[in-house]
Amino acid sequence: MRYNKGMKQSERKNAPRSAATDGRGAKKAERFYHTAVIGGGAAGLFFAAKYGDERTLIIEKGERFGRKLSAAGGGWGNVTNLHAGAFSSGTCGGDGGYFTFESAERGKIERAIKKYPPASLREFLLSVGCVTFADERGRVYPLSRQASSITDCLRAEISRRGVITVTGAEATRIFPAKKAGKTFYEIVTSNGVFEAENVLLCTGGKAAGHFGSDGGGYLLAQSLGHSVTKTYPALVQVKCAEKDLRALKGIRVFDGAITLFVGGGEVAKQRGDILFTEYGVSGDAAFKISSYLPCADGAPDGAELSVDFLPDLPEETLKQVLYEKKKRYVNATEGALFTGILNNRLGETLARRVCGREEKKKSGRDEIALLAGEAKAFTLTITGTMGFDNAQVTKGGVPLAETDDTFQSVFCKNLCFAGEILDVDGACGGYNLQWAYSSACAAAEGIFKRRKNGNEKS
């Protein structure tokens, strides 16, 4: 078991494995809690660090909290995005960068993000000693550029607040109970049974299973009367059929544009880094476009990507540059014409595609026009994605229609949800951690408002 940062070395060594502890590591008797947080990922840690006290319990099935959070943003800790609240502009697709299968419920996402925006998250992180900065794309990171430092700050605050923590304990069943006229929940875990007035279910989805996300929270939600939409991997690498991609393995295009077509119709367009792999494409542009491609094992019929390697350079301008180079260097090969414009291997690949085209052989069409067209519309046939194990987030989950604006269940009073377990996924670039924070704060608002109004017996 891994304990809060404030424990002494001797306490860590002698503490019993998987025991409930206070912030000092002392074993505590199981007792009645005001709120039990199921899941020690980003949403659970945000809730416990901002609102928790000695009557708050956080249960994590892994041996330590925040494993996925500690790897966010490639290990740099991309915790939010300055544009996450810009719903009216829709800068990142969907509805301001957020997606759900329930278009009628988008307002719940918008209200939560706008009430608890990126500025609120940054102020909270500053209050626990984590200073952040934003890059030119609006992505927000800790000054340390270490995602693990965010987790460390949250854990330190949880310890300071006296929140009771349990690790190495998987919640296997949650059910309503009543005792002495008081309604509460019993949480059955692999490390004993706990009781609480409120339950915040934030176990995540199915993405990045190596961090402990296996979809188990969906089963808990279903056992309490909730449904779960079909789930797909999102923010994930895209697999493509073309064999010439092997020649491009490792090449990165630092600002390209990708357009997704399904059945001949344009579905979405994104810009950003594009990294070629032996199986297809990666990089943030590919991750972004995958949010519009709901597929688990295969791809929809007629699904294609069109890559524009030079989105800021008009095709006519590119053709003129290539014409001039061909006149000056009459012996240059087709691939060499792209020298100084594109990566050399990429230029050679485009030339091979053009030289092998039947339309060039039959029609004698201007090869310079074909080369320019290939650079502006490099077509790839989608065969699927790299799946949940490689995805950053899960598309789908518990429907928002089954919750109120504070993400309390409409079926079970005082049962709330936050984070990835809900049918909400965000764009690449800090949107999903912002959702974890905003939904956790909205859930806390509901929990403590009900307590203040006397709807709960505390």
mmCIF file of N, CA and C in Angstrom, residues 152-211:
data_model
loop_
_atom_site.group_PDB
_atom_site.id
_atom_site.type_symbol
_atom_site.label_atom_id
_atom_site.label_comp_id
_atom_site.label_asym_id
_atom_site.label_seq_id
_atom_site.Cartn_x
_atom_site.Cartn_y
_atom_site.Cartn_z
ATOM 1 N N ASP A 152 1.371 14.676 -6.708
ATOM 2 C CA ASP A 152 1.993 14.848 -5.390
ATOM 3 C C ASP A 152 1.349 15.992 -4.614
ATOM 4 N N CYS A 153 1.057 17.113 -5.290
ATOM 5 C CA CYS A 153 0.428 18.249 -4.613
ATOM 6 C C CYS A 153 -0.976 17.884 -4.129
ATOM 7 N N LEU A 154 -1.725 17.171 -4.948
ATOM 8 C CA LEU A 154 -3.076 16.771 -4.556
ATOM 9 C C LEU A 154 -3.029 15.799 -3.381
ATOM 10 N N ARG A 155 -2.106 14.861 -3.421
ATOM 11 C CA ARG A 155 -2.009 13.897 -2.323
ATOM 12 C C ARG A 155 -1.591 14.582 -1.023
ATOM 13 N N ALA A 156 -0.707 15.558 -1.123
ATOM 14 C CA ALA A 156 -0.287 16.282 0.079
ATOM 15 C C ALA A 156 -1.466 17.027 0.696
ATOM 16 N N GLU A 157 -2.309 17.634 -0.155
ATOM 17 C CA GLU A 157 -3.467 18.359 0.355
ATOM 18 C C GLU A 157 -4.500 17.403 0.951
ATOM 19 N N ILE A 158 -4.681 16.252 0.315
ATOM 20 C CA ILE A 158 -5.593 15.243 0.859
ATOM 21 C C ILE A 158 -5.132 14.801 2.245
ATOM 22 N N SER A 159 -3.831 14.620 2.411
ATOM 23 C CA SER A 159 -3.275 14.243 3.716
ATOM 24 C C SER A 159 -3.504 15.353 4.736
ATOM 25 N N ARG A 160 -3.253 16.610 4.319
ATOM 26 C CA ARG A 160 -3.436 17.739 5.239
ATOM 27 C C ARG A 160 -4.869 17.851 5.711
ATOM 28 N N ARG A 161 -5.816 17.544 4.843
ATOM 29 C CA ARG A 161 -7.233 17.643 5.187
ATOM 30 C C ARG A 161 -7.721 16.476 6.040
ATOM 31 N N GLY A 162 -6.896 15.451 6.204
ATOM 32 C CA GLY A 162 -7.292 14.318 7.030
ATOM 33 C C GLY A 162 -8.210 13.329 6.353
ATOM 34 N N VAL A 163 -8.258 13.380 5.028
ATOM 35 C CA VAL A 163 -9.086 12.433 4.278
ATOM 36 C C VAL A 163 -8.594 11.019 4.525
ATOM 37 N N ILE A 164 -9.531 10.089 4.701
ATOM 38 C CA ILE A 164 -9.186 8.690 4.929
ATOM 39 C C ILE A 164 -8.949 8.013 3.584
ATOM 40 N N THR A 165 -7.839 7.342 3.432
ATOM 41 C CA THR A 165 -7.479 6.747 2.155
ATOM 42 C C THR A 165 -7.316 5.239 2.270
ATOM 43 N N VAL A 166 -7.783 4.553 1.264
ATOM 44 C CA VAL A 166 -7.621 3.102 1.183
ATOM 45 C C VAL A 166 -7.137 2.760 -0.220
ATOM 46 N N THR A 167 -6.032 2.051 -0.317
ATOM 47 C CA THR A 167 -5.541 1.588 -1.612
ATOM 48 C C THR A 167 -5.508 0.069 -1.622
ATOM 49 N N GLY A 168 -5.377 -0.505 -2.811
ATOM 50 C CA GLY A 168 -5.361 -1.959 -2.932
ATOM 51 C C GLY A 168 -6.694 -2.580 -2.576
ATOM 52 N N ALA A 169 -7.783 -1.830 -2.755
ATOM 53 C CA ALA A 169 -9.120 -2.322 -2.401
ATOM 54 C C ALA A 169 -10.079 -2.018 -3.542
ATOM 55 N N GLU A 170 -10.575 -3.026 -4.201
ATOM 56 C CA GLU A 170 -11.505 -2.840 -5.307
ATOM 57 C C GLU A 170 -12.947 -2.898 -4.813
ATOM 58 N N ALA A 171 -13.726 -1.884 -5.165
ATOM 59 C CA ALA A 171 -15.156 -1.886 -4.824
ATOM 60 C C ALA A 171 -15.860 -2.877 -5.749
ATOM 61 N N THR A 172 -16.493 -3.878 -5.171
ATOM 62 C CA THR A 172 -17.152 -4.921 -5.960
ATOM 63 C C THR A 172 -18.671 -4.806 -5.942
ATOM 64 N N ARG A 173 -19.191 -4.056 -4.972
ATOM 65 C CA ARG A 173 -20.641 -3.912 -4.887
ATOM 66 C C ARG A 173 -20.988 -2.670 -4.085
ATOM 67 N N ILE A 174 -22.001 -1.948 -4.553
ATOM 68 C CA ILE A 174 -22.538 -0.798 -3.822
ATOM 69 C C ILE A 174 -24.046 -0.968 -3.772
ATOM 70 N N PHE A 175 -24.623 -0.855 -2.580
ATOM 71 C CA PHE A 175 -26.081 -0.979 -2.525
ATOM 72 C C PHE A 175 -26.646 -0.118 -1.400
ATOM 73 N N PRO A 176 -27.853 0.415 -1.615
ATOM 74 C CA PRO A 176 -28.492 1.235 -0.581
ATOM 75 C C PRO A 176 -28.859 0.373 0.624
ATOM 76 N N ALA A 177 -28.763 0.985 1.792
ATOM 77 C CA ALA A 177 -29.112 0.289 3.029
ATOM 78 C C ALA A 177 -29.802 1.274 3.961
ATOM 79 N N LYS A 178 -30.389 0.750 5.026
ATOM 80 C CA LYS A 178 -31.085 1.607 5.992
ATOM 81 C C LYS A 178 -30.852 1.052 7.384
ATOM 82 N N LYS A 179 -30.534 1.963 8.308
ATOM 83 C CA LYS A 179 -30.283 1.554 9.675
ATOM 84 C C LYS A 179 -30.673 2.699 10.589
ATOM 85 N N ALA A 180 -31.476 2.391 11.603
ATOM 86 C CA ALA A 180 -31.934 3.403 12.574
ATOM 87 C C ALA A 180 -32.576 4.588 11.866
ATOM 88 N N GLY A 181 -33.352 4.284 10.837
ATOM 89 C CA GLY A 181 -34.058 5.324 10.104
ATOM 90 C C GLY A 181 -33.198 6.136 9.168
ATOM 91 N N LYS A 182 -31.961 5.744 9.006
ATOM 92 C CA LYS A 182 -31.033 6.507 8.171
ATOM 93 C C LYS A 182 -30.694 5.718 6.905
ATOM 94 N N THR A 183 -30.852 6.372 5.758
ATOM 95 C CA THR A 183 -30.521 5.741 4.484
ATOM 96 C C THR A 183 -29.080 6.067 4.109
ATOM 97 N N PHE A 184 -28.355 5.058 3.660
ATOM 98 C CA PHE A 184 -26.953 5.245 3.310
ATOM 99 C C PHE A 184 -26.558 4.180 2.292
ATOM 100 N N TYR A 185 -25.278 4.132 1.966
ATOM 101 C CA TYR A 185 -24.768 3.126 1.039
ATOM 102 C C TYR A 185 -23.743 2.248 1.741
ATOM 103 N N GLU A 186 -23.799 0.971 1.420
ATOM 104 C CA GLU A 186 -22.747 0.046 1.830
ATOM 105 C C GLU A 186 -21.876 -0.230 0.619
ATOM 106 N N ILE A 187 -20.579 -0.061 0.807
ATOM 107 C CA ILE A 187 -19.621 -0.309 -0.276
ATOM 108 C C ILE A 187 -18.804 -1.531 0.098
ATOM 109 N N VAL A 188 -19.014 -2.593 -0.648
ATOM 110 C CA VAL A 188 -18.292 -3.834 -0.397
ATOM 111 C C VAL A 188 -17.015 -3.810 -1.223
ATOM 112 N N THR A 189 -15.882 -3.974 -0.564
ATOM 113 C CA THR A 189 -14.598 -3.982 -1.262
ATOM 114 C C THR A 189 -13.820 -5.245 -0.924
ATOM 115 N N SER A 190 -12.727 -5.429 -1.605
ATOM 116 C CA SER A 190 -11.851 -6.567 -1.319
ATOM 117 C C SER A 190 -11.116 -6.379 0.001
ATOM 118 N N ASN A 191 -11.317 -5.227 0.638
ATOM 119 C CA ASN A 191 -10.661 -4.949 1.908
ATOM 120 C C ASN A 191 -11.661 -4.597 3.005
ATOM 121 N N GLY A 192 -12.898 -5.052 2.861
ATOM 122 C CA GLY A 192 -13.901 -4.804 3.884
ATOM 123 C C GLY A 192 -15.084 -4.006 3.366
ATOM 124 N N VAL A 193 -16.021 -3.741 4.272
ATOM 125 C CA VAL A 193 -17.249 -3.023 3.934
ATOM 126 C C VAL A 193 -17.212 -1.638 4.578
ATOM 127 N N PHE A 194 -17.587 -0.616 3.802
ATOM 128 C CA PHE A 194 -17.608 0.752 4.290
ATOM 129 C C PHE A 194 -19.008 1.320 4.107
ATOM 130 N N GLU A 195 -19.368 2.294 4.944
ATOM 131 C CA GLU A 195 -20.687 2.911 4.877
ATOM 132 C C GLU A 195 -20.542 4.419 4.697
ATOM 133 N N ALA A 196 -21.431 4.985 3.857
ATOM 134 C CA ALA A 196 -21.363 6.421 3.598
ATOM 135 C C ALA A 196 -22.724 6.950 3.186
ATOM 136 N N GLU A 197 -22.992 8.213 3.524
ATOM 137 C CA GLU A 197 -24.236 8.865 3.099
ATOM 138 C C GLU A 197 -24.237 9.121 1.602
ATOM 139 N N ASN A 198 -23.086 9.538 1.069
ATOM 140 C CA ASN A 198 -22.957 9.867 -0.348
ATOM 141 C C ASN A 198 -21.875 9.001 -0.981
ATOM 142 N N VAL A 199 -22.073 8.672 -2.241
ATOM 143 C CA VAL A 199 -21.055 7.962 -3.008
ATOM 144 C C VAL A 199 -20.761 8.761 -4.273
ATOM 145 N N LEU A 200 -19.487 9.036 -4.518
ATOM 146 C CA LEU A 200 -19.047 9.661 -5.770
ATOM 147 C C LEU A 200 -18.315 8.591 -6.570
ATOM 148 N N LEU A 201 -18.928 8.178 -7.653
ATOM 149 C CA LEU A 201 -18.368 7.111 -8.481
ATOM 150 C C LEU A 201 -17.554 7.744 -9.609
ATOM 151 N N CYS A 202 -16.236 7.610 -9.533
ATOM 152 C CA CYS A 202 -15.355 8.213 -10.547
ATOM 153 C C CYS A 202 -14.213 7.250 -10.840
ATOM 154 N N THR A 203 -14.588 6.081 -11.301
ATOM 155 C CA THR A 203 -13.639 5.002 -11.545
ATOM 156 C C THR A 203 -13.009 5.049 -12.925
ATOM 157 N N GLY A 204 -13.364 6.062 -13.740
ATOM 158 C CA GLY A 204 -12.809 6.144 -15.079
ATOM 159 C C GLY A 204 -13.543 5.241 -16.046
ATOM 160 N N GLY A 205 -12.933 5.047 -17.218
ATOM 161 C CA GLY A 205 -13.553 4.223 -18.249
ATOM 162 C C GLY A 205 -12.761 2.964 -18.510
ATOM 163 N N LYS A 206 -12.478 2.704 -19.799
ATOM 164 C CA LYS A 206 -11.752 1.499 -20.188
ATOM 165 C C LYS A 206 -10.419 1.813 -20.861
ATOM 166 N N ALA A 207 -10.116 3.086 -21.019
ATOM 167 C CA ALA A 207 -8.887 3.468 -21.722
ATOM 168 C C ALA A 207 -7.663 3.291 -20.830
ATOM 169 N N ALA A 208 -6.524 2.984 -21.453
ATOM 170 C CA ALA A 208 -5.236 2.860 -20.754
ATOM 171 C C ALA A 208 -5.334 1.885 -19.585
ATOM 172 N N GLY A 209 -5.655 0.641 -19.928
ATOM 173 C CA GLY A 209 -5.855 -0.380 -18.908
ATOM 174 C C GLY A 209 -4.640 -0.630 -18.037
ATOM 175 N N HIS A 210 -3.443 -0.332 -18.531
ATOM 176 C CA HIS A 210 -2.237 -0.544 -17.725
ATOM 177 C C HIS A 210 -2.190 0.376 -16.519
ATOM 178 N N PHE A 211 -3.047 1.396 -16.487
ATOM 179 C CA PHE A 211 -3.147 2.256 -15.309
ATOM 180 C C PHE A 211 -4.277 1.805 -14.381
#
